[in-house]
Short mmCIF file of C-alpha atoms in Angstrom, two decimals:
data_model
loop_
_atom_site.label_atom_id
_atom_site.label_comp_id
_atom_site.label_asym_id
_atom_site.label_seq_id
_atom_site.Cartn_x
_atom_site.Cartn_y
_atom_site.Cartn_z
CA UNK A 98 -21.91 9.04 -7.82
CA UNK A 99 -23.17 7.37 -4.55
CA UNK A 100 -20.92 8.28 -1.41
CA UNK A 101 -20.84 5.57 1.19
CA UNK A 102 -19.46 4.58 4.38
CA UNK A 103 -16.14 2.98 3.99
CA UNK A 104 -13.24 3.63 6.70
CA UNK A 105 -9.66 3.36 6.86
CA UNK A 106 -7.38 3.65 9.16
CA UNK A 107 -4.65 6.35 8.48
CA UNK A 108 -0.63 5.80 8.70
CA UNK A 109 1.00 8.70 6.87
CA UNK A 110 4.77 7.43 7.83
CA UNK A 111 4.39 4.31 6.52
CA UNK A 112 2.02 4.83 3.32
CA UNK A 113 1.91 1.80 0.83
CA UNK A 114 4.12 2.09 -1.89
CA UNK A 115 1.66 1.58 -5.51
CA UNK A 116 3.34 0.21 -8.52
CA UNK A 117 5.14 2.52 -9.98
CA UNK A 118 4.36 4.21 -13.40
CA UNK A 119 6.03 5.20 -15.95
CA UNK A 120 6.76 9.07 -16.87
CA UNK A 121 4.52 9.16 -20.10
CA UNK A 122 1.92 7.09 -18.15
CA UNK A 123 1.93 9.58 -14.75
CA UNK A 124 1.08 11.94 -17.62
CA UNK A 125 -2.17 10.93 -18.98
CA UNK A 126 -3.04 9.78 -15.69
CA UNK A 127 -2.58 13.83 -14.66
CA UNK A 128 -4.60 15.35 -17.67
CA UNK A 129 -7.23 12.74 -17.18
CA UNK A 130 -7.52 12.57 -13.27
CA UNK A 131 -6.90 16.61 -13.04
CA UNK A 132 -10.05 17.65 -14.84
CA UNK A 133 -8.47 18.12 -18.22
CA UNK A 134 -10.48 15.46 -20.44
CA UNK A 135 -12.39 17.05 -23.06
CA UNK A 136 -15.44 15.45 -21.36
CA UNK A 137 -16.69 17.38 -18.68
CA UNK A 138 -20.72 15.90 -18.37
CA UNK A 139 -21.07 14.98 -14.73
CA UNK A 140 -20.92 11.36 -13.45
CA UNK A 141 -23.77 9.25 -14.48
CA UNK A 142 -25.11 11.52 -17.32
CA UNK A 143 -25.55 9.84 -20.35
CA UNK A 144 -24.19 11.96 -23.75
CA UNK A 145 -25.00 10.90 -27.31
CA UNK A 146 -22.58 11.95 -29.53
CA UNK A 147 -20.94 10.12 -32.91
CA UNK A 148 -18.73 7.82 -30.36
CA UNK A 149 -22.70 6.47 -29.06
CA UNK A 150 -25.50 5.50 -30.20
CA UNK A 151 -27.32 5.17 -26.44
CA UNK A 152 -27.51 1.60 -27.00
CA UNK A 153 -30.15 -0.12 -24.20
CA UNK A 154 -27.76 -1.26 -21.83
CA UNK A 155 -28.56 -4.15 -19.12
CA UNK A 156 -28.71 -2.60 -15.54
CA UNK A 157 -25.99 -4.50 -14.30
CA UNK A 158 -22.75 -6.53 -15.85
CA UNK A 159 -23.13 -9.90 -14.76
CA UNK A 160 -24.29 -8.73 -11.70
CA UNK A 161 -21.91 -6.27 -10.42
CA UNK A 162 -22.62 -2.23 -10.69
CA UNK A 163 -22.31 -1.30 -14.12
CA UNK A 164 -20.77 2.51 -13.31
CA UNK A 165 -18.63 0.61 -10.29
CA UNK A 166 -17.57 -1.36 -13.54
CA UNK A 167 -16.90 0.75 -15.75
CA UNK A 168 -15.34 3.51 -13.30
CA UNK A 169 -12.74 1.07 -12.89
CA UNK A 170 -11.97 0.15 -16.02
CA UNK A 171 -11.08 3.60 -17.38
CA UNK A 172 -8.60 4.40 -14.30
CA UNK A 173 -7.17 1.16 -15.29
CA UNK A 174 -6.91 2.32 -18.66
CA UNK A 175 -5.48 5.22 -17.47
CA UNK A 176 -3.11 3.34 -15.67
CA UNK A 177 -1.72 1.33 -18.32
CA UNK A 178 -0.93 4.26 -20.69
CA UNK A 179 -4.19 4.20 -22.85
CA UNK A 180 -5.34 7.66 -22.58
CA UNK A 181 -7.07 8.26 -25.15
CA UNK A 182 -9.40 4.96 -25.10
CA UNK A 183 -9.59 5.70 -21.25
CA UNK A 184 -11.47 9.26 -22.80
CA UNK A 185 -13.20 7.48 -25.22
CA UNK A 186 -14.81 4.88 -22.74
CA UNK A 187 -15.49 7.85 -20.56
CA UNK A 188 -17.74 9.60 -23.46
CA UNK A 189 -19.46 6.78 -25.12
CA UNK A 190 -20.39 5.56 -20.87
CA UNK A 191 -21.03 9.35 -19.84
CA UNK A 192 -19.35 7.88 -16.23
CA UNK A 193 -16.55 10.22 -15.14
CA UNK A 194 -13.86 8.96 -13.55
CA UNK A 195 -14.05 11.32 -10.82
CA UNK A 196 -16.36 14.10 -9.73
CA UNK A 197 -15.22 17.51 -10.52
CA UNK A 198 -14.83 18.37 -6.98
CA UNK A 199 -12.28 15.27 -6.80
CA UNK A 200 -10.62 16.99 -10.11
CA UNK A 201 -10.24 20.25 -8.46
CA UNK A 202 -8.77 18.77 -5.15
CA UNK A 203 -6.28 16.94 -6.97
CA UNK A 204 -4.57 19.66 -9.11
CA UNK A 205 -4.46 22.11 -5.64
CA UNK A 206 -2.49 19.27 -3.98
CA UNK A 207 -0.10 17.39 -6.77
CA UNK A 208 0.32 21.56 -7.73
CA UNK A 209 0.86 22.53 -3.89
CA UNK A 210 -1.36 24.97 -3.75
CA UNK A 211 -2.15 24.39 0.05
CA UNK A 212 -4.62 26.87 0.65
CA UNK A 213 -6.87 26.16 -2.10
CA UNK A 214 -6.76 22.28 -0.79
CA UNK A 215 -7.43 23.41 2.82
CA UNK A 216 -10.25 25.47 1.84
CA UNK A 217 -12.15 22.76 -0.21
CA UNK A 218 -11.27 20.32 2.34
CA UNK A 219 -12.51 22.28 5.25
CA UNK A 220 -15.77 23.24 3.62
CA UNK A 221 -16.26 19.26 2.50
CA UNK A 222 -16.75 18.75 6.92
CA UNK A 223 -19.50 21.66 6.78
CA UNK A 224 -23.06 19.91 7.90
CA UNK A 225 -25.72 19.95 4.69
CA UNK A 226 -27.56 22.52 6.42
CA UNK A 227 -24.77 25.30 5.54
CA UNK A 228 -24.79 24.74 1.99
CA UNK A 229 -27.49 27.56 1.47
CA UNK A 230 -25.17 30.15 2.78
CA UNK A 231 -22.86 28.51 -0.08
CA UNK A 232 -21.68 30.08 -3.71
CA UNK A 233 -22.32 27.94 -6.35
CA UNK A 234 -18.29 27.52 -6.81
CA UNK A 235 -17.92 26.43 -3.63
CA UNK A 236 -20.78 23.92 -3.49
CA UNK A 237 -18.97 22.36 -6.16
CA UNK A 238 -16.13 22.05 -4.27
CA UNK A 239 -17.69 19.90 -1.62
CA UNK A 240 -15.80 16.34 -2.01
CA UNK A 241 -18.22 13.76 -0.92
CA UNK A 242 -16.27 12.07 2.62
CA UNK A 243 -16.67 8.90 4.19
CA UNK A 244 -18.53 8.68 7.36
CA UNK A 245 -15.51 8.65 9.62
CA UNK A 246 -13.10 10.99 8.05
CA UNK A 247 -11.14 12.74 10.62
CA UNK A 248 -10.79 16.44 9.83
CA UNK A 249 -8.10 17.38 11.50
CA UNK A 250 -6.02 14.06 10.21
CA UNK A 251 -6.60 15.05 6.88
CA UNK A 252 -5.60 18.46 7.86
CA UNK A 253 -2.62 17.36 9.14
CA UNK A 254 -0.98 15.78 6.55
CA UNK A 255 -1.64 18.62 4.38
CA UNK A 256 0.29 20.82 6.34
CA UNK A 257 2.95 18.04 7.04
CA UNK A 258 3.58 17.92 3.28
CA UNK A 259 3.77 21.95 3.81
CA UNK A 260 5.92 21.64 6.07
CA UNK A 261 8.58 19.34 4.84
CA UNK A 262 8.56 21.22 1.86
CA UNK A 263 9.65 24.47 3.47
CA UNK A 264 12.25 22.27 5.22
CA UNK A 265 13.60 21.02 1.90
CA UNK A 266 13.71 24.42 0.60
CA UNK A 267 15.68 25.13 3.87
CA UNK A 268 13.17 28.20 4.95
CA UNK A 269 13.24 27.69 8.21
CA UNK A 270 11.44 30.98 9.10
CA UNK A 271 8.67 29.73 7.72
CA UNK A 272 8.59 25.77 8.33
CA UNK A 273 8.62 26.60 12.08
CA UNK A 274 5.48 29.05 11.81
CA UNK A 275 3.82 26.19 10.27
CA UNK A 276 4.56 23.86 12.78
CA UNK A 277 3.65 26.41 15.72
CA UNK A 278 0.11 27.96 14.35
CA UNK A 279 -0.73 25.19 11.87
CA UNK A 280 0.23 21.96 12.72
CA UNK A 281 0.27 22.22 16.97
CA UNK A 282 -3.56 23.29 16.88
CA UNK A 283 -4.55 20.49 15.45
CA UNK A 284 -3.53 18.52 18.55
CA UNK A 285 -3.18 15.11 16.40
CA UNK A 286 -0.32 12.99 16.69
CA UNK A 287 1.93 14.22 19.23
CA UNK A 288 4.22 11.73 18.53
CA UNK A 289 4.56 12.48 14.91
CA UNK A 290 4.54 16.42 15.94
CA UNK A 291 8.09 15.96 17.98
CA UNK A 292 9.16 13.97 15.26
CA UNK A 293 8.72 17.03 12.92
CA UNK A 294 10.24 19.13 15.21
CA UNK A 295 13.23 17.55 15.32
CA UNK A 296 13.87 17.47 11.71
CA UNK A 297 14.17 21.13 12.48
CA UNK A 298 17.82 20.50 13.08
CA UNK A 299 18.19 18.03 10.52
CA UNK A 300 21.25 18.49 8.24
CA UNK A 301 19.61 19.18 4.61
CA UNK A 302 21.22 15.82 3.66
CA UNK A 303 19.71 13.50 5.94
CA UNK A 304 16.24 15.26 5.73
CA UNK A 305 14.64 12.68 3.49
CA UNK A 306 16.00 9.73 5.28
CA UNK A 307 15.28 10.95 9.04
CA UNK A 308 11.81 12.19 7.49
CA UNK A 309 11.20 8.59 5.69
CA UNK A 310 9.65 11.31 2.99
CA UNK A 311 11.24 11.38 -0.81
CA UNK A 312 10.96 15.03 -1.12
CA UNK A 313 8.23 17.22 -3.54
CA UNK A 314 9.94 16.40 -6.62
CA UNK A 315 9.87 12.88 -5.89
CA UNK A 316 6.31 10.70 -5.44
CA UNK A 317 5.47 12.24 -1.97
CA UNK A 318 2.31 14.33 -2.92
CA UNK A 319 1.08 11.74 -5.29
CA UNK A 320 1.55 9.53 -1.94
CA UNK A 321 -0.52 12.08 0.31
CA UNK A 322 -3.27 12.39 -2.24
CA UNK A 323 -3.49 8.46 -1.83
CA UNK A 324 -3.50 8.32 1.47
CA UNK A 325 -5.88 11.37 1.70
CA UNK A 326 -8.00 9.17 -0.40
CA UNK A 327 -8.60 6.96 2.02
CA UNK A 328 -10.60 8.93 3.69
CA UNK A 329 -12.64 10.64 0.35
CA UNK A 330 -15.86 8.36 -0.59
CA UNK A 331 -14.53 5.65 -3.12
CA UNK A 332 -18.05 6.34 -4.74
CA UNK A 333 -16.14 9.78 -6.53
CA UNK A 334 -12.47 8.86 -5.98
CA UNK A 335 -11.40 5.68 -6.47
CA UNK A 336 -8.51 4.46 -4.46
CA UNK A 337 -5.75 4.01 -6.29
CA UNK A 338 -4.82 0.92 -8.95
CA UNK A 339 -8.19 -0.71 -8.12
CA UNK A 340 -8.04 -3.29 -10.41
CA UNK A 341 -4.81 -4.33 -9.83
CA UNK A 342 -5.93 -5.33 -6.30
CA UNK A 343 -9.21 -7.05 -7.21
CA UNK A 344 -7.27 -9.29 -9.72
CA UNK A 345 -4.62 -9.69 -6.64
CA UNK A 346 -7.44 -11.29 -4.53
CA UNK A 347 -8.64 -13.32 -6.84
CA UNK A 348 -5.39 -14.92 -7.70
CA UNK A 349 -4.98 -15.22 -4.08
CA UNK A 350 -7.89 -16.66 -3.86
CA UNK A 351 -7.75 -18.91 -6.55
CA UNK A 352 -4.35 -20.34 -4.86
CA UNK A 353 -6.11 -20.57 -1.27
CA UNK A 354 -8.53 -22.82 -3.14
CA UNK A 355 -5.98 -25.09 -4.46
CA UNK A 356 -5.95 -28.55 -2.91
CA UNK A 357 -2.82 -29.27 -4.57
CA UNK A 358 -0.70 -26.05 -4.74
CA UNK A 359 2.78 -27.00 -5.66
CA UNK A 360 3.85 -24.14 -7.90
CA UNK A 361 5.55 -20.61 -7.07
CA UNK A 362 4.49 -19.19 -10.59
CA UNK A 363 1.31 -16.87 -10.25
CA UNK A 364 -2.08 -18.07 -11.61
CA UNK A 365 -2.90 -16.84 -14.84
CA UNK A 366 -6.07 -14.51 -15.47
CA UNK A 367 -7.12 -16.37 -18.56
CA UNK A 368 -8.21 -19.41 -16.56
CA UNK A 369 -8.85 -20.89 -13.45
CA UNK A 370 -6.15 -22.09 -11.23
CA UNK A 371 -6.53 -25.57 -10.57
CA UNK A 372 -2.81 -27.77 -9.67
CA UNK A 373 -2.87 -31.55 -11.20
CA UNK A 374 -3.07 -33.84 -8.24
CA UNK A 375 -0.79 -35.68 -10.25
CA UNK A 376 1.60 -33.43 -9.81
CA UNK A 377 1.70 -33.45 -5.82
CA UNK A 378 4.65 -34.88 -4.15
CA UNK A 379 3.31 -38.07 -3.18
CA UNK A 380 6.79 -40.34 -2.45
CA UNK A 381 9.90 -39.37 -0.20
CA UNK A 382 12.86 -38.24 -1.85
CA UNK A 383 14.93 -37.97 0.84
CA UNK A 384 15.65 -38.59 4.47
CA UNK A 385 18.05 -36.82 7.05
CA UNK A 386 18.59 -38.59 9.99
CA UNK A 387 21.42 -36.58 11.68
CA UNK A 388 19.21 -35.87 14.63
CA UNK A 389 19.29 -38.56 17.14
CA UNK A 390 15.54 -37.76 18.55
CA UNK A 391 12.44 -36.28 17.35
CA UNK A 392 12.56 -32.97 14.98
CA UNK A 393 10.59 -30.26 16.26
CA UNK A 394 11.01 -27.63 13.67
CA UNK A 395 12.33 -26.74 10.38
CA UNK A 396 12.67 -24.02 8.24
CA UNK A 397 14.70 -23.13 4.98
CA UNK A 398 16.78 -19.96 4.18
CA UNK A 399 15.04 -16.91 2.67
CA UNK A 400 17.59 -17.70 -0.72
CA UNK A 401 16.74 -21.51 -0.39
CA UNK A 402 20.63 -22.62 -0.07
CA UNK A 403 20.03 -23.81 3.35
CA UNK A 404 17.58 -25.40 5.66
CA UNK A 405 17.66 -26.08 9.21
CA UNK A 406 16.81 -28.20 11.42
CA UNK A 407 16.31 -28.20 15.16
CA UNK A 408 14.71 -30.86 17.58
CA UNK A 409 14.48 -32.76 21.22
CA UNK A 410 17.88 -33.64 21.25
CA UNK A 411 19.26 -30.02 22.04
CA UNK A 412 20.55 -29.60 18.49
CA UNK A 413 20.32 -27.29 15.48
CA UNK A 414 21.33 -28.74 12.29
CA UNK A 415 22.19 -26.57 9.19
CA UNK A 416 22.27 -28.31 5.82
CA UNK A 417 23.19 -27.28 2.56
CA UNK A 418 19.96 -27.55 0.23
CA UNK A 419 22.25 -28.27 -2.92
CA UNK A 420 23.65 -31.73 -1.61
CA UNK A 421 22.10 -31.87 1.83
CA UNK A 422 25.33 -32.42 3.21
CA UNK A 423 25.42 -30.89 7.39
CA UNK A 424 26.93 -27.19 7.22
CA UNK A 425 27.16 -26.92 11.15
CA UNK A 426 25.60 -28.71 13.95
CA UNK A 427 25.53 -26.67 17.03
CA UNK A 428 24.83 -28.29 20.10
CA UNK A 429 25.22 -25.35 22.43
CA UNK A 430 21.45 -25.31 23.70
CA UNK A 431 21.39 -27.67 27.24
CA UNK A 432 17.62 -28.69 26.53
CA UNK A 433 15.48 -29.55 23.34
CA UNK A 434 15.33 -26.47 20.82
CA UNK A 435 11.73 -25.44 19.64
CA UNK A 436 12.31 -22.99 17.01
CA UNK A 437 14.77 -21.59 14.45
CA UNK A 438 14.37 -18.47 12.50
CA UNK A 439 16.67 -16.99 9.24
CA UNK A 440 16.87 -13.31 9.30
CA UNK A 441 15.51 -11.48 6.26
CA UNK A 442 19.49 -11.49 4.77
CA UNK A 443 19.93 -14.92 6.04
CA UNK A 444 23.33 -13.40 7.78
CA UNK A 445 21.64 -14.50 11.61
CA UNK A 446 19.74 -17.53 12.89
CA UNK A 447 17.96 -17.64 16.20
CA UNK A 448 17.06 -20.64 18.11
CA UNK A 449 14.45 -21.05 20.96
CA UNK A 450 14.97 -23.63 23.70
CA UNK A 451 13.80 -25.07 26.19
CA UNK A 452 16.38 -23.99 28.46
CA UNK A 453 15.09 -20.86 28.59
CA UNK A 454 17.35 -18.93 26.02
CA UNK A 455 16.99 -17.76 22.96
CA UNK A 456 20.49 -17.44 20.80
CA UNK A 457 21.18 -15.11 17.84
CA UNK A 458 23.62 -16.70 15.59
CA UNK A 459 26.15 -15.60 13.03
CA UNK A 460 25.70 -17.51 10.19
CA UNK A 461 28.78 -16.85 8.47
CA UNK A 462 31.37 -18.07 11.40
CA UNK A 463 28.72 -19.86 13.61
CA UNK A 464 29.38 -18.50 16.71
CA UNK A 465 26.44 -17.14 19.20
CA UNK A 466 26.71 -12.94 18.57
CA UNK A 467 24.19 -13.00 21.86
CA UNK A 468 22.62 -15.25 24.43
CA UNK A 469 18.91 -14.08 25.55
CA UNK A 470 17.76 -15.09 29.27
CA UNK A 471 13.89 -15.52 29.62
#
């Protein structure tokens, strides 16, 4: 395994959610990932055994890294439930998954054994030059970093994770000597460290929500061992559901690459995505004309029942998408209106003019909830 130099920037409070997995699947994932295969040859080492011959194998698969290749595959096999051919793939490649400093780091953290995780993690900033005064333990224990890793940020979320813990367990005692001789020294985030320190006082039941954090028997360490990730070389730790997000950008891209995109349905895999120009709207199906100068914007409602319009002649028209029929025309606005806006529920509608006010409407009874000066 090669490290490299990729960043990342670091947001522990609002961590992407991954798909979700299933119980059975979080399981093989967890032997696998956790050092428990029955493989254990290091990364790149080629075994012969009765699952390989040691075939000659090109240098490259179709011009992409073969290990990068084939790394990927088995966590996605992993990911999918198929253990054992994940193990298999792993043996007849000799590629590991993940180094066995990776392995090690991973059990002390989904396990919460924060000391052991500190320690690794702490000796992984040492300089090269140290590793003579090193055991042969802990130089395997080194986790290979990318070039910007922050120490203390990674420490820091360790001890966050500590810390909420203790809080959850409601020992207090010992959540607030964490947060005074652990977490304080680090002098990283203030903002985040008041935040903590007001969840001192946080009723038990409103811990999670006030914390945004779904508790240690929930996903939350699996979440800080992704996020912790980010800043671990992808070269021995691979960030999470990597395939999943190549074959995202490539659908994406296939779709940016459509001339003719017409359809909401996701491209398939098995080909490329192409739209029949045939198929493009071509001809006018329909015509509103209730606005009695030109339309300057329009926009339809997040469930599609509605679309509105708003234009030069002060107005903002609201139709219903099912007949096109006018809902409400509101003519409040004393010059031409430039924008309109749904909220995410669809209960509000805003409209820009410009008369220099910007009004927040209640979509249910149509009446301005508040009027916004420039």
């Amino acid at each position: 395994m090669r490290p490299d130099g990729v960043s990342s920037s670091n947001n522990f409070s609002q961590l992407p959610k991954s798909s979700a997995a299933s119980p059975s699947q979080k399981a093989a994932i967890s032997r696998a990932l956790n050092g428990q295969s029955t493989y254990s040859g290091s990364n790149g080492e080629t075994k012969v055994d009765r699952f390989q011959k040691a075939p000659v194998k090109a240098p490259s698969y179709f011009g992409h890294d073969r290990e990068e290749v084939t790394r990927i595959l088995i966590q996605s096999l992993y990911e999918l439930g198929y253990g054992d051919s994940a193990e298999l793939l792993s043996r007849e490649s000799g590629y590991q998954l993940e180094s066995p400093a990776v392995a090690i780091f991973r059990n002390a953290v989904l396990e919460g054994r924060w000391t052991e995780a500190e320690r690794i993690l702490v000796q992984s900033f040492q300089p090269d030059g140290h590793e003579h005064t090193e055991d042969e333990t802990a130089s395997k224990e080194r986790l290979a970093l990318v070039e910007n890793a922050d120490r203390n940020e990674m420490l820091f979320y360790l001890r966050q994770q500590k810390f909420l813990e203790l809080l959850d367990a409601r020992d207090l005692g010992a959540a607030l000597m964490v947060l005074r001789h652990e977490l304080t020294p680090l002098n990283y985030d203030i903002g985040r460290l008041h935040a903590l320190s007001s969840l001192l006082m946080c009723p038990p039941e409103h811990l999670h929500d006030q914390a945004g954090w779904d508790g240690p028997i929930g996903s939350s360490r699996e979440r800080l061992l992704s996020e912790l990730s980010t800043s671990i070389s992808p070269s021995v730790m691979i960030p999470d559901n990597r395939l999943a997000t190549l074959l995202d950008h490539v659908k994406q891209n296939q779709i940016n690459q459509c001339l003719y995109h017409n359809t909401a349905l996701p491209p398939s895999l098995y080909s490329d995505h192409m739209c029949d120009r045939n198929d493009f709207p071509l001809s006018t199906k329909l015509e509103l004309t209730r606005h009695s100068d030109e339309v300057w914007h329009c926009q339809f409602s997040h469930d599609g029942t509605k679309l509105v319009t708003a234009g030069r002649d002060n107005s903002v028209i609201i139709y219903d998408t099912s007949t096109f029929e006018v809902i409400h025309k509101l003519q409040e606005h004393e010059a031409g209106v430039a924008h309109a806006v749904w909220s995410p529920d669809d209960s509000k509608l805003i409209t820009c003019s410009q008369d220099r006010t910007a009004r927040v409407w209640s979509t249910e009874v149509i009446i301005p909830t508040s009027i916004l000066d420039s």
